Each structure stands twice: as structure tokens, then as C-alpha cells.
CSV table of C-alpha atoms in Angstrom, one decimal:
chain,number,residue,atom,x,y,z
A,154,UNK,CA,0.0,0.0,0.0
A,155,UNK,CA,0.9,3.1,-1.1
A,156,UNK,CA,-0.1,5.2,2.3
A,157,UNK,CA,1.7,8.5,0.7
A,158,UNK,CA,0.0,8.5,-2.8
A,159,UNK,CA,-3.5,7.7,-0.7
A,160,UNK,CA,-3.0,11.1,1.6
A,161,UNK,CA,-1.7,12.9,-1.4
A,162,UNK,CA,-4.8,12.5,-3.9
A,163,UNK,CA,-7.3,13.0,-0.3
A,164,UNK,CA,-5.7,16.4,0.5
A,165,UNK,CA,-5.7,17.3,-3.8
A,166,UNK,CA,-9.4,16.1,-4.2
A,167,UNK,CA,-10.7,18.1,-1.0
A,168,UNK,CA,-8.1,21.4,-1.8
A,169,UNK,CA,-9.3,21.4,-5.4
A,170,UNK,CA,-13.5,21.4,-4.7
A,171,UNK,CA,-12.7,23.5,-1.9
A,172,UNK,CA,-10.5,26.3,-4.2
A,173,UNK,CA,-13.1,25.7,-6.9
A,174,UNK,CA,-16.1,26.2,-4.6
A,175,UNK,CA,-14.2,29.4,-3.2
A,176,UNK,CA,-14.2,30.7,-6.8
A,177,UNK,CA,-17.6,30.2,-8.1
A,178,UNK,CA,-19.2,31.8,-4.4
A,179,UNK,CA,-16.7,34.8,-4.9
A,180,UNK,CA,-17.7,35.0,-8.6
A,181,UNK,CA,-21.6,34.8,-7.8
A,182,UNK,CA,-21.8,35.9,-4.1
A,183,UNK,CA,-22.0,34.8,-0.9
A,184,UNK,CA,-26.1,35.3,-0.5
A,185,UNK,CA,-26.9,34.0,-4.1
A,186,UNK,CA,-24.7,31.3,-4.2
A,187,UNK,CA,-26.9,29.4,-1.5
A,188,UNK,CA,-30.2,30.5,-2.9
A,189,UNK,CA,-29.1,29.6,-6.4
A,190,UNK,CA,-30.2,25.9,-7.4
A,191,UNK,CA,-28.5,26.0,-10.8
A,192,UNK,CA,-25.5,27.5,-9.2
A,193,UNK,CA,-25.4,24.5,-7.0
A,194,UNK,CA,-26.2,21.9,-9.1
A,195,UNK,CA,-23.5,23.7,-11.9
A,196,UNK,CA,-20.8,23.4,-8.4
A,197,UNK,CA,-21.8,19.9,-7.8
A,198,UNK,CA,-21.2,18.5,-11.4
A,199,UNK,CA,-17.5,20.6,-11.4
A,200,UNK,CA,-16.8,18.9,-8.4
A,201,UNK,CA,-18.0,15.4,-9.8
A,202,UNK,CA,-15.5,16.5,-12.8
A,203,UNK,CA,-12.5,17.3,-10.5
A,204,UNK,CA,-12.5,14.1,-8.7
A,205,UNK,CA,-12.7,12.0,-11.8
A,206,UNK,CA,-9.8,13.3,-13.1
A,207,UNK,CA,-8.2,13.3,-9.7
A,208,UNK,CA,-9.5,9.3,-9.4
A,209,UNK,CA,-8.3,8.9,-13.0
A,210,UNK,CA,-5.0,10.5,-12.7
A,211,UNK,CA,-4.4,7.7,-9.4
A,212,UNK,CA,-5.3,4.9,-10.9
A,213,UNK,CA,-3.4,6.1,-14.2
A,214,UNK,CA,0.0,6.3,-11.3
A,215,UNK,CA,-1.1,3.6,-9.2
A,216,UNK,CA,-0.9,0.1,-11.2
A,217,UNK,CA,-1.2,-2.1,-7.8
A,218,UNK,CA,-4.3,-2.4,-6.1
A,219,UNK,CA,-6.2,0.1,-7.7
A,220,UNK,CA,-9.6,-0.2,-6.6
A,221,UNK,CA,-8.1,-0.4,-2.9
A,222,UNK,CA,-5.6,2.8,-3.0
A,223,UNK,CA,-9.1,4.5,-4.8
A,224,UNK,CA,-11.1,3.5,-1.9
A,225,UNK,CA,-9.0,4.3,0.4
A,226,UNK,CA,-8.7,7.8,-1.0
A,227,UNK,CA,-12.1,8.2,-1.0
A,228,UNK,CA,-12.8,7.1,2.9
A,229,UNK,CA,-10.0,9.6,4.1
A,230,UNK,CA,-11.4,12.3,1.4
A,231,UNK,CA,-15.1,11.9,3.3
A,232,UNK,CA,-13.2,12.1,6.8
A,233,UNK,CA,-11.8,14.9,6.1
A,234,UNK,CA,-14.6,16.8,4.7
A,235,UNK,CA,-17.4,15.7,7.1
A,236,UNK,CA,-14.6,16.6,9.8
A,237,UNK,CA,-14.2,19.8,8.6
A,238,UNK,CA,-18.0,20.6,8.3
A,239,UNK,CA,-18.2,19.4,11.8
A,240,UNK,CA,-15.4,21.7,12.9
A,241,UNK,CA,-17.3,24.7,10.5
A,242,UNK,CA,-20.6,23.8,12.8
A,243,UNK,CA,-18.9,24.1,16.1
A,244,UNK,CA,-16.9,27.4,15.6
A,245,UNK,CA,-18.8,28.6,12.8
A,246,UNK,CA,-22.1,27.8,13.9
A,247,UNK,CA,-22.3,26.7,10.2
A,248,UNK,CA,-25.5,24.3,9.7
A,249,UNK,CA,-24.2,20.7,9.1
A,250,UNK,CA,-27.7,18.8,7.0
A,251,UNK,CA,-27.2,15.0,6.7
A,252,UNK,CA,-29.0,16.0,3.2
A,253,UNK,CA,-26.4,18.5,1.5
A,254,UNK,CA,-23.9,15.4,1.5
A,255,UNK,CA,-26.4,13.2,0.0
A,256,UNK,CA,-26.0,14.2,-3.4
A,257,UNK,CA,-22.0,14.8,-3.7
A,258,UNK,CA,-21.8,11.4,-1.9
A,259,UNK,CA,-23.5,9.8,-4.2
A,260,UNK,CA,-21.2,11.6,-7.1
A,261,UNK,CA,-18.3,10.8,-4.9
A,262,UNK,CA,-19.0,6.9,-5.5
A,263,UNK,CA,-19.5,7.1,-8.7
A,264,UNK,CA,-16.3,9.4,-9.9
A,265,UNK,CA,-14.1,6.8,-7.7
A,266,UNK,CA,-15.6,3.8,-9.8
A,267,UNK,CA,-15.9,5.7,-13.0
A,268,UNK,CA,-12.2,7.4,-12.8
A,269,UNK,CA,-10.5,4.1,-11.7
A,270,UNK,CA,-12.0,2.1,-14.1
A,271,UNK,CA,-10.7,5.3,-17.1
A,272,UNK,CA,-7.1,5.3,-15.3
A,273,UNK,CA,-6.9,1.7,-15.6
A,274,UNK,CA,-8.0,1.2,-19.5
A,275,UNK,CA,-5.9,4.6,-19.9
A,276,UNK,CA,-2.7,2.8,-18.3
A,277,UNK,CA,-3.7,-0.7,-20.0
A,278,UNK,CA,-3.7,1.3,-24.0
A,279,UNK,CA,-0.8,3.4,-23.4
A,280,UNK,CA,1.7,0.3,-22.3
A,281,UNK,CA,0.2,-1.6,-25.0
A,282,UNK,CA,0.8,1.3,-27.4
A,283,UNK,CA,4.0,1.8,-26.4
A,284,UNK,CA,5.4,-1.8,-27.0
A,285,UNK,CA,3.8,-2.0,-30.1
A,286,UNK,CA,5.7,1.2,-31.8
């Protein structure tokens, strides 16, 4: 196991949606951004993009037990943000709603299975391209 690569691509995938999120809320505003349903649906499917090609990219690096160093990745990625929500609710008095994470979960499982799945075809055609030439 890989215990490096697996903190590595956690930090990336939660820096990344959080820089991203911090962008689109300063572009939009504060007070529209969380009244804005196609502003929040349009964050959620960037985020779903970034962590495919953040789950892509590692199991593109990461030819051992892929699916495990993905999963792993994605169980420290979800500690980390439910951690920091939590830590957002007690200093922040920042509402934490079992629902919000719901739906980036959900997009959560399916970039892991969807990205590994890419990084592994991608690794599996450029080796074979590369002996072929």
C-alpha cells in the first residue's frame, strides 16, 4: 500500500473542490450562491469532474491495487470533509444537513468507480501502445 500516494490524492481532491467552490461563491456571491439551485447543481457536477480526473490520474499512477488505493482515497477524502463541516458547525455555527452530503456522496462513488475504471483502461492502452511502436 501506497499510504503517501492515498493522503496525497485525499488532500488534492478536497483542496481542489474547496478552491473551486471558493471561486464560483466569490464570482456569484456569498447570499446567491446558497439560494441559487442551478448554481449548485452547476458546483456539484464541477466537483464530480475534478474528482474523476483526480481518481483517473491515481489509478493512471497507481498500477497495484487500484480499486483499494481509490477506496481508500475516497474514505480519508469523506473524513476529512465531514470533519471539517463538523469543525465549521462548532466554531462557525455553520449548519451541518445530513442531506447536503447526500448528493456529492453519491457523485463521490460514482467518480471513484468511473475514474479508476478510465485510469486503468488509460494505463492498460498506453503500455500496449508503447510496445507496439
Amino acid at each position: 500500500m501506497n499510504y503517501s500516494r492515498i493522503v496525497l490524492f485525499s488532500i488534492s481532491i478536497y483542496f481542489l473542490l474547496v478552491l473551486a467552490s471558493t471561486i464560483a461563491t466569490l464570482a456569484v456571491g456569498a447570499g446567491d450562491a446558497t439560494q441559487n439551485t442551478s448554481f449548485l447543481v452547476t458546483l456539484e457536477i464541477l466537483g464530480f469532474i475534478i474528482s474523476l480526473l483526480v481518481y483517473v490520474y491515481l489509478a493512471y499512477k497507481q498500477a497495484a491495487k487500484t480499486y483499494q488505493h481509490a477506496f481508500y482515497a475516497f474514505l480519508l477524502f469523506w473524513i476529512i470533509n465531514l470533519g471539517s463541516s463538523w469543525l465549521m458547525n462548532i466554531f462557525l455555527d455553520i449548519p451541518l444537513l445530513a442531506l447536503a452530503f447526500l448528493f456529492p456522496f453519491l457523485l463521490s462513488v460514482i467518480a471513484v468507480l468511473l475514474g479508476t475504471v478510465l485510469g486503468i483502461q488509460l494505463r492498460q492502452k498506453l503500455s500496449n501502445g508503447m510496445v507496439q511502436l
